[in-house]
GROMACS .gro file of C-alpha atoms in nm:
model
  249
    1UNK     CA    1   0.000   0.000   0.000
    2UNK     CA    2   0.134   0.339  -0.099
    3UNK     CA    3  -0.053   0.662  -0.032
    4UNK     CA    4   0.056   0.937  -0.269
    5UNK     CA    5  -0.029   1.289  -0.377
    6UNK     CA    6  -0.390   1.301  -0.504
    7UNK     CA    7  -0.507   1.434  -0.835
    8UNK     CA    8  -0.761   1.711  -0.881
    9UNK     CA    9  -1.101   1.663  -0.719
   10UNK     CA   10  -1.389   1.606  -0.958
   11UNK     CA   11  -1.705   1.632  -0.752
   12UNK     CA   12  -1.927   1.478  -1.019
   13UNK     CA   13  -1.768   1.142  -0.934
   14UNK     CA   14  -1.873   1.156  -0.569
   15UNK     CA   15  -2.141   0.910  -0.451
   16UNK     CA   16  -2.490   1.050  -0.390
   17UNK     CA   17  -2.489   1.006  -0.013
   18UNK     CA   18  -2.183   1.231   0.015
   19UNK     CA   19  -2.278   1.484  -0.250
   20UNK     CA   20  -2.421   1.737  -0.004
   21UNK     CA   21  -2.116   1.731   0.221
   22UNK     CA   22  -1.867   1.733  -0.062
   23UNK     CA   23  -2.025   2.023  -0.246
   24UNK     CA   24  -1.820   2.268  -0.042
   25UNK     CA   25  -1.486   2.114  -0.137
   26UNK     CA   26  -1.240   1.855  -0.013
   27UNK     CA   27  -0.910   1.869   0.164
   28UNK     CA   28  -0.624   1.674   0.010
   29UNK     CA   29  -0.415   1.399   0.165
   30UNK     CA   30  -0.054   1.434   0.059
   31UNK     CA   31   0.266   1.235   0.099
   32UNK     CA   32   0.536   1.318   0.358
   33UNK     CA   33   0.339   1.198   0.661
   34UNK     CA   34   0.018   1.283   0.474
   35UNK     CA   35   0.034   1.658   0.515
   36UNK     CA   36  -0.303   1.800   0.420
   37UNK     CA   37  -0.378   2.133   0.253
   38UNK     CA   38  -0.733   2.255   0.309
   39UNK     CA   39  -0.865   2.488   0.038
   40UNK     CA   40  -0.978   2.830   0.158
   41UNK     CA   41  -1.352   2.868   0.217
   42UNK     CA   42  -1.381   2.488   0.241
   43UNK     CA   43  -1.654   2.421   0.503
   44UNK     CA   44  -1.623   2.041   0.492
   45UNK     CA   45  -1.267   1.938   0.571
   46UNK     CA   46  -1.385   1.617   0.738
   47UNK     CA   47  -1.352   1.429   0.407
   48UNK     CA   48  -1.027   1.414   0.217
   49UNK     CA   49  -0.901   1.238  -0.093
   50UNK     CA   50  -0.619   0.988  -0.057
   51UNK     CA   51  -0.444   0.859  -0.367
   52UNK     CA   52  -0.349   0.492  -0.327
   53UNK     CA   53  -0.113   0.286  -0.541
   54UNK     CA   54  -0.182  -0.086  -0.506
   55UNK     CA   55  -0.177  -0.419  -0.694
   56UNK     CA   56  -0.536  -0.532  -0.746
   57UNK     CA   57  -0.608  -0.893  -0.854
   58UNK     CA   58  -0.869  -0.999  -1.110
   59UNK     CA   59  -0.973  -1.364  -1.129
   60UNK     CA   60  -0.950  -1.550  -1.465
   61UNK     CA   61  -1.327  -1.602  -1.477
   62UNK     CA   62  -1.369  -1.224  -1.469
   63UNK     CA   63  -1.138  -1.147  -1.762
   64UNK     CA   64  -1.437  -1.104  -1.994
   65UNK     CA   65  -1.598  -0.841  -1.772
   66UNK     CA   66  -1.530  -0.469  -1.784
   67UNK     CA   67  -1.185  -0.441  -1.629
   68UNK     CA   68  -1.250  -0.117  -1.441
   69UNK     CA   69  -1.580  -0.233  -1.295
   70UNK     CA   70  -1.415  -0.548  -1.161
   71UNK     CA   71  -1.123  -0.348  -1.023
   72UNK     CA   72  -1.362  -0.107  -0.854
   73UNK     CA   73  -1.543  -0.395  -0.683
   74UNK     CA   74  -1.215  -0.540  -0.563
   75UNK     CA   75  -1.102  -0.201  -0.431
   76UNK     CA   76  -1.430  -0.147  -0.249
   77UNK     CA   77  -1.413  -0.491  -0.090
   78UNK     CA   78  -1.058  -0.429   0.028
   79UNK     CA   79  -1.069  -0.068   0.145
   80UNK     CA   80  -1.421   0.053   0.224
   81UNK     CA   81  -1.494   0.066   0.600
   82UNK     CA   82  -1.125   0.009   0.666
   83UNK     CA   83  -0.909   0.248   0.868
   84UNK     CA   84  -0.569   0.328   0.717
   85UNK     CA   85  -0.339   0.429   1.007
   86UNK     CA   86  -0.261   0.801   1.015
   87UNK     CA   87  -0.486   0.855   0.712
   88UNK     CA   88  -0.845   0.788   0.815
   89UNK     CA   89  -1.155   0.578   0.750
   90UNK     CA   90  -1.211   0.489   0.384
   91UNK     CA   91  -1.578   0.554   0.311
   92UNK     CA   92  -1.610   0.536  -0.068
   93UNK     CA   93  -1.422   0.476  -0.391
   94UNK     CA   94  -1.380   0.806  -0.579
   95UNK     CA   95  -1.211   0.754  -0.918
   96UNK     CA   96  -0.928   0.591  -1.109
   97UNK     CA   97  -0.613   0.789  -1.179
   98UNK     CA   98  -0.422   0.528  -1.376
   99UNK     CA   99  -0.463   0.159  -1.455
  100UNK     CA  100  -0.134   0.015  -1.574
  101UNK     CA  101  -0.060  -0.316  -1.740
  102UNK     CA  102  -0.140  -0.637  -1.559
  103UNK     CA  103   0.093  -0.920  -1.466
  104UNK     CA  104  -0.049  -1.273  -1.483
  105UNK     CA  105   0.112  -1.518  -1.242
  106UNK     CA  106   0.093  -1.894  -1.299
  107UNK     CA  107  -0.146  -2.066  -1.062
  108UNK     CA  108  -0.125  -2.393  -0.872
  109UNK     CA  109  -0.501  -2.452  -0.871
  110UNK     CA  110  -0.516  -2.418  -0.492
  111UNK     CA  111  -0.386  -2.092  -0.349
  112UNK     CA  112  -0.338  -1.922  -0.685
  113UNK     CA  113  -0.544  -1.963  -0.999
  114UNK     CA  114  -0.370  -1.743  -1.256
  115UNK     CA  115  -0.496  -1.407  -1.136
  116UNK     CA  116  -0.401  -1.092  -1.322
  117UNK     CA  117  -0.257  -0.826  -1.090
  118UNK     CA  118  -0.318  -0.473  -1.217
  119UNK     CA  119  -0.105  -0.187  -1.089
  120UNK     CA  120  -0.368   0.074  -1.010
  121UNK     CA  121  -0.363   0.431  -0.880
  122UNK     CA  122  -0.698   0.544  -0.748
  123UNK     CA  123  -0.858   0.796  -0.512
  124UNK     CA  124  -1.068   0.700  -0.213
  125UNK     CA  125  -1.275   0.934   0.000
  126UNK     CA  126  -1.141   0.926   0.354
  127UNK     CA  127  -1.307   1.050   0.672
  128UNK     CA  128  -1.065   1.241   0.891
  129UNK     CA  129  -1.190   1.568   1.042
  130UNK     CA  130  -0.966   1.863   1.118
  131UNK     CA  131  -0.879   1.969   1.473
  132UNK     CA  132  -1.126   2.242   1.586
  133UNK     CA  133  -1.376   2.142   1.317
  134UNK     CA  134  -1.737   2.140   1.438
  135UNK     CA  135  -1.942   1.824   1.376
  136UNK     CA  136  -2.293   1.710   1.466
  137UNK     CA  137  -2.374   1.360   1.587
  138UNK     CA  138  -2.611   1.188   1.828
  139UNK     CA  139  -2.542   1.090   2.188
  140UNK     CA  140  -2.515   0.711   2.188
  141UNK     CA  141  -2.400   0.659   2.547
  142UNK     CA  142  -2.332   0.830   2.877
  143UNK     CA  143  -2.110   0.720   3.165
  144UNK     CA  144  -1.908   0.877   3.444
  145UNK     CA  145  -1.619   0.905   3.198
  146UNK     CA  146  -1.815   1.124   2.959
  147UNK     CA  147  -2.026   1.097   2.643
  148UNK     CA  148  -2.015   0.860   2.347
  149UNK     CA  149  -2.127   1.008   2.017
  150UNK     CA  150  -2.223   0.843   1.688
  151UNK     CA  151  -2.200   1.003   1.345
  152UNK     CA  152  -2.394   0.716   1.190
  153UNK     CA  153  -2.116   0.576   0.971
  154UNK     CA  154  -1.857   0.634   1.248
  155UNK     CA  155  -1.925   0.563   1.614
  156UNK     CA  156  -1.590   0.603   1.786
  157UNK     CA  157  -1.635   0.958   1.916
  158UNK     CA  158  -1.567   1.030   2.282
  159UNK     CA  159  -1.627   1.352   2.476
  160UNK     CA  160  -1.452   1.319   2.814
  161UNK     CA  161  -1.625   1.477   3.112
  162UNK     CA  162  -1.339   1.727   3.142
  163UNK     CA  163  -1.437   1.863   2.797
  164UNK     CA  164  -1.799   1.938   2.891
  165UNK     CA  165  -1.933   2.289   2.939
  166UNK     CA  166  -1.873   2.412   3.294
  167UNK     CA  167  -2.019   2.398   3.548
  168UNK     CA  168  -2.128   2.039   3.503
  169UNK     CA  169  -2.226   1.743   3.719
  170UNK     CA  170  -2.324   1.380   3.675
  171UNK     CA  171  -2.682   1.289   3.770
  172UNK     CA  172  -2.637   0.944   3.920
  173UNK     CA  173  -3.009   0.862   3.932
  174UNK     CA  174  -3.061   0.935   3.561
  175UNK     CA  175  -2.705   0.841   3.457
  176UNK     CA  176  -2.676   1.162   3.257
  177UNK     CA  177  -2.439   1.456   3.247
  178UNK     CA  178  -2.585   1.799   3.318
  179UNK     CA  179  -2.474   2.149   3.227
  180UNK     CA  180  -2.572   2.366   3.525
  181UNK     CA  181  -2.638   2.691   3.344
  182UNK     CA  182  -2.678   3.011   3.543
  183UNK     CA  183  -2.868   3.296   3.376
  184UNK     CA  184  -2.646   3.607   3.386
  185UNK     CA  185  -2.939   3.845   3.457
  186UNK     CA  186  -3.181   3.651   3.678
  187UNK     CA  187  -2.910   3.433   3.838
  188UNK     CA  188  -3.154   3.145   3.794
  189UNK     CA  189  -3.004   2.797   3.759
  190UNK     CA  190  -3.124   2.581   3.472
  191UNK     CA  191  -3.015   2.221   3.421
  192UNK     CA  192  -2.951   2.115   3.061
  193UNK     CA  193  -2.924   1.736   3.031
  194UNK     CA  194  -2.720   1.552   2.771
  195UNK     CA  195  -3.006   1.318   2.680
  196UNK     CA  196  -2.937   0.996   2.490
  197UNK     CA  197  -3.015   1.010   2.116
  198UNK     CA  198  -3.013   1.391   2.122
  199UNK     CA  199  -2.826   1.567   1.844
  200UNK     CA  200  -2.505   1.718   1.978
  201UNK     CA  201  -2.267   1.967   1.820
  202UNK     CA  202  -1.903   1.931   1.923
  203UNK     CA  203  -1.560   2.041   1.813
  204UNK     CA  204  -1.278   1.803   1.734
  205UNK     CA  205  -0.990   1.804   1.985
  206UNK     CA  206  -0.788   1.521   1.834
  207UNK     CA  207  -0.802   1.232   1.587
  208UNK     CA  208  -0.616   0.931   1.725
  209UNK     CA  209  -0.491   0.612   1.564
  210UNK     CA  210  -0.403   0.376   1.853
  211UNK     CA  211  -0.133   0.123   1.772
  212UNK     CA  212  -0.248  -0.236   1.758
  213UNK     CA  213  -0.115  -0.437   2.052
  214UNK     CA  214  -0.228  -0.777   1.931
  215UNK     CA  215  -0.515  -0.992   2.062
  216UNK     CA  216  -0.622  -0.907   2.415
  217UNK     CA  217  -0.904  -1.010   2.642
  218UNK     CA  218  -1.217  -0.800   2.620
  219UNK     CA  219  -1.326  -0.562   2.347
  220UNK     CA  220  -1.052  -0.478   2.096
  221UNK     CA  221  -0.956  -0.112   2.072
  222UNK     CA  222  -1.081   0.081   1.772
  223UNK     CA  223  -0.809   0.164   1.514
  224UNK     CA  224  -0.939   0.524   1.495
  225UNK     CA  225  -1.092   0.746   1.760
  226UNK     CA  226  -1.208   1.107   1.775
  227UNK     CA  227  -1.193   1.309   2.097
  228UNK     CA  228  -1.432   1.602   2.111
  229UNK     CA  229  -1.535   1.891   2.336
  230UNK     CA  230  -1.851   2.097   2.398
  231UNK     CA  231  -1.690   2.382   2.590
  232UNK     CA  232  -1.790   2.684   2.377
  233UNK     CA  233  -2.106   2.879   2.297
  234UNK     CA  234  -2.306   2.700   2.028
  235UNK     CA  235  -2.174   2.358   2.132
  236UNK     CA  236  -2.370   2.093   2.318
  237UNK     CA  237  -2.717   1.961   2.241
  238UNK     CA  238  -2.852   2.131   1.929
  239UNK     CA  239  -3.187   2.189   2.101
  240UNK     CA  240  -3.017   2.422   2.351
  241UNK     CA  241  -2.935   2.672   2.077
  242UNK     CA  242  -3.261   2.726   1.881
  243UNK     CA  243  -3.127   3.025   1.689
  244UNK     CA  244  -2.828   2.834   1.549
  245UNK     CA  245  -3.037   2.528   1.459
  246UNK     CA  246  -3.286   2.749   1.274
  247UNK     CA  247  -3.003   2.911   1.084
  248UNK     CA  248  -2.868   2.569   0.983
  249UNK     CA  249  -3.213   2.462   0.865
   0.00000   0.00000   0.00000
């Protein structure tokens, strides 16, 4: 696997379910530790293009099919929903950059059956938000450690209790975190609960790629995790900020 400098973005090739988010532009994954240049006025930096150079096999029984369609299926099976360390979560095939000549290796009828290996350069759409980018998800869990947030296609978002809006407390009876808001004029205290399944707006503090430590007892650690915070005005449950939600609508 080699991740290289991407080509130009052609938004017409984007899948329908991402079209709305991609309409504002894409950031670009580059070589040299995947430095990324975000275009100015780009409101959606959470998705980037990564150019991958890989050898993709095609089975002999598929030689009669459209070569690019078969290669696309193989690429999707290999990369989609996979996390590439220090790059991000591959969410969709984007386009081909170059399909070079194939090499056919002799098969033994068991492990190898005469596959043709094409050297292919292609772009994939990768999910990796920028630090300080604001995202909206839903609260999927709540514990004394903090909040768990789901974005639908990505569920490994954690908001530690230390990153909640102050002052805050944990309601043990309801097992929910509470922002104890004090009105600046009336001095009245109002409790805003982080209810499960509520939409929540947060900012990205870090995107982490924990190193694999091999098989361990218990639940394996996710290869990619986002740490967020709701410590600024406009952040927290969307229902708390009716003016901002109306503006978004």
